[in-house]
Amino acid sequence: MLYAVFMSRALPPFPDPQEPLGEPRLLEVGTAPDEPCLRADAARNRARLLEAAARLIAEHGVAGVTMEAVAAAAQVGKGTVFRRFGDRTGLLMALLDHSARQLQADFVGGPPPLGPDAPPLERLRAFGVAVLYRSAEQLDLQLAAQAEPARRFAHPAVEALRVHVAMLLRQIVPDGDCDLLAQTLMASLDPALIHHLTRQCGMPMERLEAGWTDLVARVTRTGPYR
């Protein structure tokens, strides 16, 4: 099973940074505050830089993505890359944000089982499976883009997923500490843990998927999942 199974449609081109994201909001990488008159140019430059970074990943892997290499590939000055993304982590997070927007679109308004027309328990199960396979498909990029621990869990892209899980939990176990339970569930989907379990321990993805559904059943007190 692949994450694409849960997607409502193919990934779109890199979006304009001014597009509305809806709620909960994801990571936004906008223009520098001193460039209010350059929004159209900034949007074009941002898309151009992300496309250059994506090409570098395809050709050389994540290690090939440096601020200097992206600037050279996009034929812009290195300062432009820093103004758009701040640092290498910001650039990599912007690449991940492209698919994160799609995931969010699917669980906010897409078809079941991710979307709102499915019961909350089914949505929670499907959400974890989708995140698992999305992370597995993008694992090197996910690991390289992780912020340092002090800001990792407060990142808007991570917070958007946690808020969604907490919302579903409140519908399933309204008497539980759903904010803390959401953090616990999200910890089991951490890319570093997925890397350890799949690449270092040799666990198949099917085992991680079964583990997620079992964990959801135990946390929500809904019994074993069949």
Coordinates of C-alpha atoms in Angstrom, one line a residue:
M1 CA 0.0 0.0 0.0
L2 CA 1.3 3.5 -0.9
Y3 CA 0.4 6.9 0.5
A4 CA -0.9 7.7 -3.0
V5 CA -3.8 5.3 -2.3
F6 CA -5.2 7.9 0.1
M7 CA -4.7 10.9 -2.1
S8 CA -7.7 12.5 -3.7
R9 CA -5.7 13.6 -6.7
A10 CA -2.2 14.0 -8.1
L11 CA 0.1 16.5 -6.5
P12 CA -0.3 20.0 -8.1
P13 CA 2.5 22.2 -9.3
F14 CA 4.4 24.1 -6.6
P15 CA 1.7 26.5 -5.3
D16 CA 2.0 30.3 -5.1
P17 CA 2.9 31.1 -1.5
Q18 CA -0.1 33.5 -1.3
E19 CA -2.6 30.7 -1.8
P20 CA -5.0 30.3 1.2
L21 CA -4.3 27.1 3.1
G22 CA -7.5 26.9 5.2
E23 CA -7.4 25.5 8.8
P24 CA -5.3 24.2 10.4
R25 CA -2.6 26.2 8.7
L26 CA 0.6 24.6 7.4
L27 CA 4.1 26.0 7.1
E28 CA 4.2 29.2 5.0
V29 CA 7.4 30.4 3.6
G30 CA 6.7 33.9 2.4
T31 CA 8.7 36.9 1.2
A32 CA 11.0 38.9 3.3
P33 CA 9.2 41.7 5.3
D34 CA 11.1 44.4 3.4
E35 CA 9.9 43.3 0.0
P36 CA 6.2 44.1 0.0
C37 CA 6.3 45.2 -3.7
L38 CA 7.9 42.1 -5.0
R39 CA 5.2 39.5 -4.2
A40 CA 4.7 38.4 -7.8
D41 CA 8.4 38.2 -8.4
A42 CA 8.9 36.5 -5.0
A43 CA 6.3 33.9 -5.9
R44 CA 7.9 33.1 -9.2
N45 CA 11.4 33.0 -7.6
R46 CA 10.1 30.7 -4.9
A47 CA 8.6 28.2 -7.3
R48 CA 11.8 28.4 -9.4
L49 CA 14.0 27.7 -6.4
L50 CA 11.8 24.8 -5.2
E51 CA 11.8 23.2 -8.7
A52 CA 15.6 23.5 -8.7
A53 CA 15.9 21.9 -5.3
A54 CA 13.6 19.1 -6.4
R55 CA 15.8 18.4 -9.5
L56 CA 18.9 18.3 -7.2
I57 CA 17.2 15.8 -5.0
A58 CA 16.2 13.6 -8.0
E59 CA 19.8 13.7 -9.3
H60 CA 21.9 13.7 -6.2
G61 CA 19.7 12.9 -3.2
V62 CA 19.0 15.2 -0.3
A63 CA 22.7 15.7 0.4
G64 CA 23.0 17.5 -2.9
V65 CA 20.7 20.2 -1.8
T66 CA 22.7 23.1 -0.4
M67 CA 21.8 26.8 -0.6
E68 CA 24.7 27.4 -3.0
A69 CA 23.7 24.5 -5.2
V70 CA 20.1 25.6 -5.4
A71 CA 21.1 29.1 -6.2
A72 CA 23.4 27.9 -9.0
A73 CA 20.7 25.5 -10.4
A74 CA 18.1 28.3 -10.4
Q75 CA 20.6 30.9 -11.7
V76 CA 20.0 33.3 -8.9
G77 CA 22.2 34.8 -6.2
K78 CA 22.7 32.8 -3.0
G79 CA 21.2 35.7 -1.1
T80 CA 17.9 35.2 -2.8
V81 CA 17.7 31.7 -1.5
F82 CA 18.4 32.8 2.0
R83 CA 15.8 35.6 1.8
R84 CA 13.1 33.2 0.6
F85 CA 13.8 30.3 3.0
G86 CA 16.1 31.5 5.8
D87 CA 18.3 28.4 5.9
R88 CA 18.6 24.9 4.4
T89 CA 16.1 23.5 6.9
G90 CA 13.6 26.1 5.8
L91 CA 14.2 25.2 2.2
L92 CA 13.7 21.5 2.8
M93 CA 10.6 22.2 4.9
A94 CA 9.2 24.2 2.0
L95 CA 9.6 21.1 -0.2
L96 CA 7.8 19.0 2.3
D97 CA 5.1 21.6 2.6
H98 CA 4.1 21.0 -1.0
S99 CA 3.0 17.4 -0.2
A100 CA 1.8 18.4 3.3
R101 CA -0.7 20.8 1.8
Q102 CA -2.0 17.9 -0.3
L103 CA -2.3 15.7 2.8
Q104 CA -4.1 18.5 4.6
A105 CA -6.5 19.1 1.7
D106 CA -7.4 15.4 1.8
F107 CA -8.1 15.1 5.5
V108 CA -9.9 18.5 5.7
G109 CA -12.1 18.1 2.6
G110 CA -11.2 15.0 0.7
P111 CA -13.1 11.7 0.3
P112 CA -13.3 9.0 3.0
P113 CA -11.6 7.5 4.8
L114 CA -9.4 10.5 5.3
G115 CA -12.1 13.1 4.7
P116 CA -14.9 14.3 6.9
D117 CA -17.6 11.9 5.5
A118 CA -16.1 9.0 7.4
P119 CA -16.6 8.3 11.1
P120 CA -13.8 9.8 13.3
L121 CA -12.3 6.5 14.3
E122 CA -11.9 5.4 10.6
R123 CA -10.5 8.8 9.8
L124 CA -7.9 8.5 12.6
R125 CA -6.8 5.1 11.4
A126 CA -6.5 6.2 7.8
F127 CA -4.7 9.4 8.8
G128 CA -1.9 7.5 10.6
V129 CA -1.5 5.0 7.7
A130 CA -1.3 7.9 5.2
V131 CA 1.3 9.7 7.3
L132 CA 3.3 6.5 7.7
Y133 CA 3.5 5.8 4.0
R134 CA 4.1 9.5 3.1
S135 CA 7.0 9.5 5.5
A136 CA 8.4 6.3 4.2
E137 CA 8.3 7.6 0.6
Q138 CA 10.1 10.8 1.6
L139 CA 12.2 9.6 4.5
D140 CA 15.5 11.1 3.6
L141 CA 14.0 14.5 3.0
Q142 CA 11.9 14.2 6.2
L143 CA 15.0 13.5 8.3
A144 CA 17.1 16.2 6.7
A145 CA 14.3 18.8 7.2
Q146 CA 13.6 18.1 10.8
A147 CA 14.2 21.2 12.9
E148 CA 16.2 21.0 16.1
P149 CA 14.2 19.6 19.1
A150 CA 13.6 23.1 20.6
R151 CA 11.3 24.1 17.7
R152 CA 10.4 20.7 16.1
F153 CA 7.1 20.2 17.8
A154 CA 6.0 23.8 17.5
H155 CA 6.5 23.9 13.7
P156 CA 3.2 24.9 11.9
A157 CA 3.4 21.9 9.6
V158 CA 3.7 19.5 12.6
E159 CA 1.1 21.5 14.6
A160 CA -1.4 21.2 11.8
L161 CA -1.3 17.4 12.0
R162 CA -1.4 17.3 15.8
V163 CA -4.5 19.6 15.9
H164 CA -6.3 17.3 13.4
V165 CA -5.5 14.2 15.5
A166 CA -6.7 16.0 18.7
M167 CA -9.9 17.0 17.0
L168 CA -10.7 13.4 16.0
L169 CA -9.8 12.2 19.5
R170 CA -12.3 14.6 21.1
Q171 CA -15.0 13.1 19.0
I172 CA -14.0 9.5 20.0
V173 CA -12.9 9.9 23.6
P174 CA -14.3 13.2 24.8
D175 CA -13.3 12.5 28.4
G176 CA -9.6 11.9 27.5
D177 CA -6.7 14.3 27.6
C178 CA -6.9 14.6 23.9
D179 CA -4.1 17.1 23.4
L180 CA -1.6 14.9 25.2
L181 CA -3.0 11.7 23.6
A182 CA -2.5 13.4 20.2
Q183 CA 1.1 14.1 21.0
T184 CA 1.6 10.4 22.0
L185 CA 0.0 9.2 18.8
M186 CA 2.1 11.6 16.6
A187 CA 5.2 10.4 18.3
S188 CA 4.7 7.0 16.8
L189 CA 4.7 8.6 13.4
D190 CA 8.0 10.4 13.8
P191 CA 10.2 10.1 10.8
A192 CA 13.3 9.3 12.9
L193 CA 11.4 6.4 14.5
I194 CA 10.1 5.1 11.1
H195 CA 13.7 5.2 9.8
H196 CA 14.9 3.2 12.8
L197 CA 12.2 0.6 12.6
T198 CA 12.3 0.1 8.8
R199 CA 15.9 0.6 7.9
Q200 CA 17.7 -0.4 11.1
C201 CA 15.4 -3.0 12.5
G202 CA 14.1 -4.2 9.1
M203 CA 10.4 -4.0 10.0
P204 CA 8.0 -4.1 7.1
M205 CA 5.6 -1.2 6.6
E206 CA 2.7 -3.6 7.1
R207 CA 3.8 -4.2 10.7
L208 CA 4.0 -0.5 11.3
E209 CA 0.5 -0.1 9.8
A210 CA -0.9 -2.8 12.0
G211 CA 0.9 -1.3 15.0
W212 CA -0.8 2.1 14.3
T213 CA -4.3 0.6 14.2
D214 CA -3.6 -1.4 17.4
L215 CA -2.3 1.7 19.1
V216 CA -5.4 3.7 18.0
A217 CA -7.7 1.0 19.3
R218 CA -6.0 1.0 22.7
V219 CA -5.8 4.8 23.1
T220 CA -9.5 5.2 22.1
R221 CA -10.6 2.1 24.0
T222 CA -12.4 0.8 21.0
G223 CA -11.1 -2.7 21.2
P224 CA -9.0 -4.7 18.7
Y225 CA -9.2 -3.6 15.1
R226 CA -10.3 -6.3 12.6

